[in-house]
CSV table of C-alpha atoms and ligand atoms in Angstrom, one decimal:
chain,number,residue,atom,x,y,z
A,1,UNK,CA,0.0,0.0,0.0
A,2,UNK,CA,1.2,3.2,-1.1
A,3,UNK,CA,1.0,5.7,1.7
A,4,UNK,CA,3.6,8.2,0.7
A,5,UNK,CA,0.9,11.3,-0.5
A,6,UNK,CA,-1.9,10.3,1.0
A,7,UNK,CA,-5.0,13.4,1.6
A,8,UNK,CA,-6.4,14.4,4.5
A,9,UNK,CA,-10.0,13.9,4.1
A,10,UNK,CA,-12.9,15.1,6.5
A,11,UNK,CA,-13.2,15.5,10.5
A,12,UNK,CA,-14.8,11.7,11.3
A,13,UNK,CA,-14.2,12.2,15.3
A,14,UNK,CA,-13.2,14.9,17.6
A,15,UNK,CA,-12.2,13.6,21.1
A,16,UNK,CA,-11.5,14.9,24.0
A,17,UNK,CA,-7.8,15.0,22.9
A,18,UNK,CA,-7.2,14.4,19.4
A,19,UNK,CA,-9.1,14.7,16.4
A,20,UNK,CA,-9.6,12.1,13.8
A,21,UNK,CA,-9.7,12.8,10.3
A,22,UNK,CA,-10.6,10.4,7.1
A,23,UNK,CA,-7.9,10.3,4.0
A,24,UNK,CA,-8.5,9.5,0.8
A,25,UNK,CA,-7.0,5.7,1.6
A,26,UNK,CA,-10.3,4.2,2.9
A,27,UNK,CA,-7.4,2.0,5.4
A,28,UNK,CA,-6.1,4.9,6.4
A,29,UNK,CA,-6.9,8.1,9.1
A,30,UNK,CA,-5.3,11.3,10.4
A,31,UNK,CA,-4.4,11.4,14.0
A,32,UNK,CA,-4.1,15.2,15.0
A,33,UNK,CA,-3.0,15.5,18.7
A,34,UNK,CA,-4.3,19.1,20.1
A,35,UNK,CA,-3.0,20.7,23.1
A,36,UNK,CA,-6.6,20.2,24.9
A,37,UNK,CA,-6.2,18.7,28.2
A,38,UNK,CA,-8.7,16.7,30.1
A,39,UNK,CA,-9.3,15.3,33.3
A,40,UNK,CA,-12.1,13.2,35.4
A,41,UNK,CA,-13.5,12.0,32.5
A,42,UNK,CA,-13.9,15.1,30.7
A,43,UNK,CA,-15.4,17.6,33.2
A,44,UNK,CA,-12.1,19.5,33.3
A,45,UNK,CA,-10.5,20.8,29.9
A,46,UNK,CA,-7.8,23.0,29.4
A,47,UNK,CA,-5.2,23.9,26.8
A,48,UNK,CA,-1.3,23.5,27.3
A,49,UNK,CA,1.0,24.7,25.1
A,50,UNK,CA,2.7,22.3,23.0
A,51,UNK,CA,1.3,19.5,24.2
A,52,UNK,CA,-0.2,18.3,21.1
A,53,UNK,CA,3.6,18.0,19.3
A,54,UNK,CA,4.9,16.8,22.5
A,55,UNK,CA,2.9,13.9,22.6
A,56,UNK,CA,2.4,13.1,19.1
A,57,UNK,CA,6.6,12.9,19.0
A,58,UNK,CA,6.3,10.9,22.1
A,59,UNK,CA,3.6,8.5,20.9
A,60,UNK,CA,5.6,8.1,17.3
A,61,UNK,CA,8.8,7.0,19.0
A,62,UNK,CA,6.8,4.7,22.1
A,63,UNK,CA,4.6,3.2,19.1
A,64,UNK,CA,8.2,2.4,16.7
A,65,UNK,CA,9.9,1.0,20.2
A,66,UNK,CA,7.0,-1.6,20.3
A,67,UNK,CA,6.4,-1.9,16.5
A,68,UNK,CA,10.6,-3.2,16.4
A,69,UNK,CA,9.4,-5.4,19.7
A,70,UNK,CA,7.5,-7.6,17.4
A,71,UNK,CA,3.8,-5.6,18.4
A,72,UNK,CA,1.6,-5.1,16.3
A,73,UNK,CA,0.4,-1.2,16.4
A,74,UNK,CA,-1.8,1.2,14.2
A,75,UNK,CA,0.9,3.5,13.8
A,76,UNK,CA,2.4,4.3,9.9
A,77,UNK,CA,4.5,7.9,10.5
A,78,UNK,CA,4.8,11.2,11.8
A,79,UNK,CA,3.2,13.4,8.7
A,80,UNK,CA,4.1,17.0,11.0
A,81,UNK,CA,4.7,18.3,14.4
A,82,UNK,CA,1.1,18.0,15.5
A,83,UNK,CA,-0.7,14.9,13.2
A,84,UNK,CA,0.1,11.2,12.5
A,85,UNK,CA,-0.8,8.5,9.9
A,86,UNK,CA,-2.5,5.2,11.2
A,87,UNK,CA,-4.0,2.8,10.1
A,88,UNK,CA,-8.1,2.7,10.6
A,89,UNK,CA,-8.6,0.2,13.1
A,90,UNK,CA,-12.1,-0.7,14.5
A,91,UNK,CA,-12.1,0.1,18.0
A,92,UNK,CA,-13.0,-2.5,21.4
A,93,UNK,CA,-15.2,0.0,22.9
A,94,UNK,CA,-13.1,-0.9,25.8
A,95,UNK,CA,-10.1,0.0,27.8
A,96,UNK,CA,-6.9,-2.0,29.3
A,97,UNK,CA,-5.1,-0.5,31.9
A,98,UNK,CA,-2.1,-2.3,33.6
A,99,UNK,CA,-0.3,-1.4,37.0
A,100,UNK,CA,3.2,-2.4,38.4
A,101,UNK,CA,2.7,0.2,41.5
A,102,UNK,CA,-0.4,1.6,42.8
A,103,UNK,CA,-1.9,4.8,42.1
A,104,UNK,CA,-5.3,5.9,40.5
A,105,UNK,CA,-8.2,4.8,41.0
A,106,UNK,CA,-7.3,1.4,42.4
A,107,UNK,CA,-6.2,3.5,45.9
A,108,UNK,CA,-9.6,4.9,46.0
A,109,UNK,CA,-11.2,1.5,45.5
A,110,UNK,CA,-9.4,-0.4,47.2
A,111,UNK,CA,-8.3,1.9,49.8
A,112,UNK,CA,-4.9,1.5,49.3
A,113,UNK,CA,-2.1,3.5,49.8
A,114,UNK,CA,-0.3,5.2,46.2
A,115,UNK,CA,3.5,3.8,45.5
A,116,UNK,CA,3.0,0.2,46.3
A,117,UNK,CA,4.8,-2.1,44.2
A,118,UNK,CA,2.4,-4.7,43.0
A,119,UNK,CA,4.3,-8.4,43.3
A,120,UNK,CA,2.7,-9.5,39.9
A,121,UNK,CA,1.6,-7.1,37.1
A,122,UNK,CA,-2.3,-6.4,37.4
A,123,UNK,CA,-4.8,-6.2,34.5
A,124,UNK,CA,-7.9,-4.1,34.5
A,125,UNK,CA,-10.7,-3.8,31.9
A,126,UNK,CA,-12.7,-0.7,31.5
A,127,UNK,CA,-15.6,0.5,29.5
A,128,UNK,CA,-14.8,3.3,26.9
A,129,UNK,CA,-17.8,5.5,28.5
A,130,UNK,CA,-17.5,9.2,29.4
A,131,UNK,CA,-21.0,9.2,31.0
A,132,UNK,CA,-20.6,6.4,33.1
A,133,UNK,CA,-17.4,7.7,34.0
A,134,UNK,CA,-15.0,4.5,32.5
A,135,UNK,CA,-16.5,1.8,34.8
A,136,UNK,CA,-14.3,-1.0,35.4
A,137,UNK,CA,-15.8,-4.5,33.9
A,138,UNK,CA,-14.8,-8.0,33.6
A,139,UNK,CA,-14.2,-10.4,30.9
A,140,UNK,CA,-17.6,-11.3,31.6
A,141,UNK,CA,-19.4,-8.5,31.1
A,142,UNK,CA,-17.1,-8.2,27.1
A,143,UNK,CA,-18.7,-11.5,26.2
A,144,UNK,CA,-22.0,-11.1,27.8
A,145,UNK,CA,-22.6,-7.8,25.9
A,146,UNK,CA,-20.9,-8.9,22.7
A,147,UNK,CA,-17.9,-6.2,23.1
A,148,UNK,CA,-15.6,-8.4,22.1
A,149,UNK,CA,-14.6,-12.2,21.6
A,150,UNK,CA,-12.9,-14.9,23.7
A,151,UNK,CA,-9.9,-14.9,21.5
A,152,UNK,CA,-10.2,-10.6,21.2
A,153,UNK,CA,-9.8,-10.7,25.4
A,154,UNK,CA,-7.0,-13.0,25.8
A,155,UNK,CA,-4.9,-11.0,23.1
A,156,UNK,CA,-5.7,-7.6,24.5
A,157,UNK,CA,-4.2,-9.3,27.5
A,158,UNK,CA,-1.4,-10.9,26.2
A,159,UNK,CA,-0.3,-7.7,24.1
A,160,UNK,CA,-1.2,-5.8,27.2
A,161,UNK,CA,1.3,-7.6,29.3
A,162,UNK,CA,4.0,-8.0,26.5
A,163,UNK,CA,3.8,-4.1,26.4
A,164,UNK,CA,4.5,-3.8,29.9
A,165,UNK,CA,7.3,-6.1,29.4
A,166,UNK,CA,8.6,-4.4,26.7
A,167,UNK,CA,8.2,-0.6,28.2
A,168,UNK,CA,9.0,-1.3,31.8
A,169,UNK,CA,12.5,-2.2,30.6
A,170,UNK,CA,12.9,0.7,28.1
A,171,UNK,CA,11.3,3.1,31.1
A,172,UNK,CA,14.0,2.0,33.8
A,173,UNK,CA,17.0,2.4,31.5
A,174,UNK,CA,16.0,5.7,31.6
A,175,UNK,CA,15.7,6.0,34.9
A,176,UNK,CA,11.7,5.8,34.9
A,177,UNK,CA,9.1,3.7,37.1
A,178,UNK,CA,6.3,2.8,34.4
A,179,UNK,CA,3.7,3.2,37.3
A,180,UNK,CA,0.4,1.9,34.9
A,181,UNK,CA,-1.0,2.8,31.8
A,182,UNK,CA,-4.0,2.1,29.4
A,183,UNK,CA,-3.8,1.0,26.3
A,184,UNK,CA,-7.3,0.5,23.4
A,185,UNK,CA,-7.0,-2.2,20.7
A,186,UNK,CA,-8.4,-2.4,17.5
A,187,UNK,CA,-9.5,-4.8,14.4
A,188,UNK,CA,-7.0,-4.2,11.0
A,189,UNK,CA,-8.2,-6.9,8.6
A,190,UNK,CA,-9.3,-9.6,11.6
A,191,UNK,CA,-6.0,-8.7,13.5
A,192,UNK,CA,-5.6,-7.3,16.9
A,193,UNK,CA,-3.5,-3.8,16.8
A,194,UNK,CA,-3.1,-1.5,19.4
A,195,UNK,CA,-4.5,1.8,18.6
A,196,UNK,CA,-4.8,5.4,19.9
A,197,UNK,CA,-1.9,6.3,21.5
A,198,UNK,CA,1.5,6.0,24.2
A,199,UNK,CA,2.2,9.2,26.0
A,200,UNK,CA,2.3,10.5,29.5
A,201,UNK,CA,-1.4,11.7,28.9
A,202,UNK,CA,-2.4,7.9,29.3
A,203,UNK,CA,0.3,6.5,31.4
A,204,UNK,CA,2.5,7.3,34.9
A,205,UNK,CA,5.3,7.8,34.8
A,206,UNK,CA,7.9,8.3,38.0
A,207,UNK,CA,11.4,9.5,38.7
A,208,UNK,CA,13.1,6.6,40.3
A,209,UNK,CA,14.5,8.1,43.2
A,210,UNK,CA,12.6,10.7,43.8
A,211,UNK,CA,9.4,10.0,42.6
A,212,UNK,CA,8.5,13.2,40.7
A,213,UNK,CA,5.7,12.4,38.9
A,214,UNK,CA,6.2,13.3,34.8
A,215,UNK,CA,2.2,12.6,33.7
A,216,UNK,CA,-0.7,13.8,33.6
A,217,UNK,CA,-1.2,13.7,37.3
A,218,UNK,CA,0.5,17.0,37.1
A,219,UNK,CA,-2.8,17.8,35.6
A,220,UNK,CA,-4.8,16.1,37.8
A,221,UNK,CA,-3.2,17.4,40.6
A,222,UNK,CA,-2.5,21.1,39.7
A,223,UNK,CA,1.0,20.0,40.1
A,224,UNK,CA,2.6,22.6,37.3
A,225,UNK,CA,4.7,22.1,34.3
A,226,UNK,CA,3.0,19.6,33.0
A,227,UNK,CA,4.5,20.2,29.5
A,228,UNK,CA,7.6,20.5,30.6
A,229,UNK,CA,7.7,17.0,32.6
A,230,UNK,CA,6.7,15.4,29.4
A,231,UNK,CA,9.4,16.8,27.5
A,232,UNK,CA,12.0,15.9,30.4
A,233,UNK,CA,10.5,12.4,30.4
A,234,UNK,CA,11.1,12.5,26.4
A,235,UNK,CA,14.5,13.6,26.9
A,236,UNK,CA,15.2,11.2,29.1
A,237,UNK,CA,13.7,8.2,26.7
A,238,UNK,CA,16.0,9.9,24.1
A,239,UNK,CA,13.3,12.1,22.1
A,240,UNK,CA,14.7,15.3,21.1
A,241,UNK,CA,12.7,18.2,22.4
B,301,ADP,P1,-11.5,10.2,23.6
B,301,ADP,O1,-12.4,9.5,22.5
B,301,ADP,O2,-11.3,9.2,24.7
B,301,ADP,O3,-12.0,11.5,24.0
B,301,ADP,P2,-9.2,11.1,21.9
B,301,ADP,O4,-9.5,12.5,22.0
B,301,ADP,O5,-7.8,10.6,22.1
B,301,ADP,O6,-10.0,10.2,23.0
B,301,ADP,O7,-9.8,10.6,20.6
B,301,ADP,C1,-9.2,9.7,19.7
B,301,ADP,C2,-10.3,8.7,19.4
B,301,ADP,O8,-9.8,7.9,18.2
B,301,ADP,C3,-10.6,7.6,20.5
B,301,ADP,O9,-11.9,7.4,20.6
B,301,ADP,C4,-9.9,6.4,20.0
B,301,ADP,O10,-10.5,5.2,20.4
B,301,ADP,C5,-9.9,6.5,18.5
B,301,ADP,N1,-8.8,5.9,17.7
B,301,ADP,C6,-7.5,5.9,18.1
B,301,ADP,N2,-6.8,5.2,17.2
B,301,ADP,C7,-7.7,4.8,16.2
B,301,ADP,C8,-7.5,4.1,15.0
B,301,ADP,N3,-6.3,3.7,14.6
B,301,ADP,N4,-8.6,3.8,14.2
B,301,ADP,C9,-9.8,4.3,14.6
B,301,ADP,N5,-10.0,5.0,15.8
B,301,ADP,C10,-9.0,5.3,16.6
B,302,UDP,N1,-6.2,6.3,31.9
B,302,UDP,C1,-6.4,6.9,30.7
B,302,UDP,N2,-7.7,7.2,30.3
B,302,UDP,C2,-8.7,6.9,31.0
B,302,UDP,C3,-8.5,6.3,32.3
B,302,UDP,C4,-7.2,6.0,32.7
B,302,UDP,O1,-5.4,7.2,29.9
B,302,UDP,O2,-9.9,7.2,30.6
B,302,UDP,C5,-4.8,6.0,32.3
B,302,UDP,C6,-4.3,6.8,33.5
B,302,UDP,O3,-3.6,7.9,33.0
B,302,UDP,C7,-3.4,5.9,34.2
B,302,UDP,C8,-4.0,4.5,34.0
B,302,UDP,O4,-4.8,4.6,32.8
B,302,UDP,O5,-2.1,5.9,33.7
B,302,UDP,C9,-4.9,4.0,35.1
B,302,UDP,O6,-5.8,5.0,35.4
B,302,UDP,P1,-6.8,4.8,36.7
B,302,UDP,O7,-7.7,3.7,36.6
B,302,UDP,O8,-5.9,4.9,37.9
B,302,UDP,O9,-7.7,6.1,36.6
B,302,UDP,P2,-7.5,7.6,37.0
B,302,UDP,O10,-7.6,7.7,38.5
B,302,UDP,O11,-6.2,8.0,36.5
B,302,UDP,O12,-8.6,8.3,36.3
């Protein structure tokens, strides 16, 4: 496929974070990564400057670090600062999130303190839902409500922990705690892909000795420089910022 010149066609979604535009390759779409900022599923939005090229440099070189680790991924190439090519994947209307430490919203539901280091790597489902505010669900409720199949759920998972596998290295050489993350998955042509994107909006991240936090909980938390910790986080990967 021939995805050198390819057109950017019409707006097809606008998220709360990105916008996703159609080309004139029916496999392919526009990822444009805006500098809009949200938190608690949406009730707080704000803009940050440069956000939008920070991450979409950050999600390129995350998504090329896995793509070389043998995982499949939606991801095609940077097309400018701010917008990506990827392939059109259809979307699990579902989020995986896996934890090595606690933090989140696994402290508030299970009452447990933030920082813990969890003694095996935990998986979590969640429903892609705004409204309902992301509920977590189970494999269960997936097959009971047709969101995805057997085989769809125990690939999610195993790509879900080979990421973790993968990044949690790549994260510590840089002197990084991978705290959790969430990753969506997607159909190409019957295959699994992982889709959307890798960058501190959707993961934690953690200095290793001192703990600074370089994510969005700087967000979250009114913490300040929020930008900025991306970029050093970047830096640190080897991203030139
Ligand atoms: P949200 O929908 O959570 O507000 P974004 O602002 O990041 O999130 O919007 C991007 C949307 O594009 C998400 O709904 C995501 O599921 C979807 N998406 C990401 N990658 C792809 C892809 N390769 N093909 C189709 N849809 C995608
Ligand atoms: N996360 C995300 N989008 C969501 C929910 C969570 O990117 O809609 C990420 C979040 O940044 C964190 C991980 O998934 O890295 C686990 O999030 P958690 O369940 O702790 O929810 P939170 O308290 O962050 O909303």
């Amino acid at each position: 496929m021939q995805v050198s010149a390819v057109q950017k066609g019409a707006l097809l979604y606008s998220g709360k974070a990105k916008s996703v535009f159609e080309t004139d390759q029916a496999d392919y779409l526009i990822l444009n990564f805006r500098n809009d900022t949200s938190a608690f599923d949406g009730k707080r939005i704000e803009q940050l400057e440069n956000k939008g090229t920070t991450n979409n440099k950050f999600n390129a070189f995350m998504m090329e670090k896995l793509e070389q680790a043998g995982i499949k991924t939606h991801f095609v190439k940077m097309l400018d600062e701010q917008e990506s090519l990827v392939k059109r994947l259809s979307m699990f209307p579902i989020e995986c999130v896996v934890r090595n430490y606690t933090a989140g919203s696994i402290c508030k539901r299970l009452g447990i303190e933030e920082g813990m280091h969890l003694s095996k790597p935990l998986f979590e489902f969640f429903l892609k839902n705004d409204a309902l505010g992301d509920p977590m669900i189970n494999d269960h409720h997936i097959l009971s409500f047709g969101w995805a199949s057997v085989s769809d759920i125990e690939e999610m998972k195993r790509l879900s922990f080979a990421v973790n596998g993968v990044l949690v290295d790549i994260f510590d050489q840089a002197g990084l705690l991978l705290v959790d993350f969430k990753l969506e998955f997607g159909l190409f042509k019957g295959e699994i892909h992982l889709g959307d994107e890798f960058t501190p909006d959707g993961c934690r991240l953690w200095d290793k000795e001192t703990r600074k936090k370089l994510d969005k909980d700087r967000f979250r938390q009114s913490l300040g420089n929020v930008v900025e910790a991306y970029q050093e986080a970047g830096k640190r990967l080897g991203m030139n910022f």
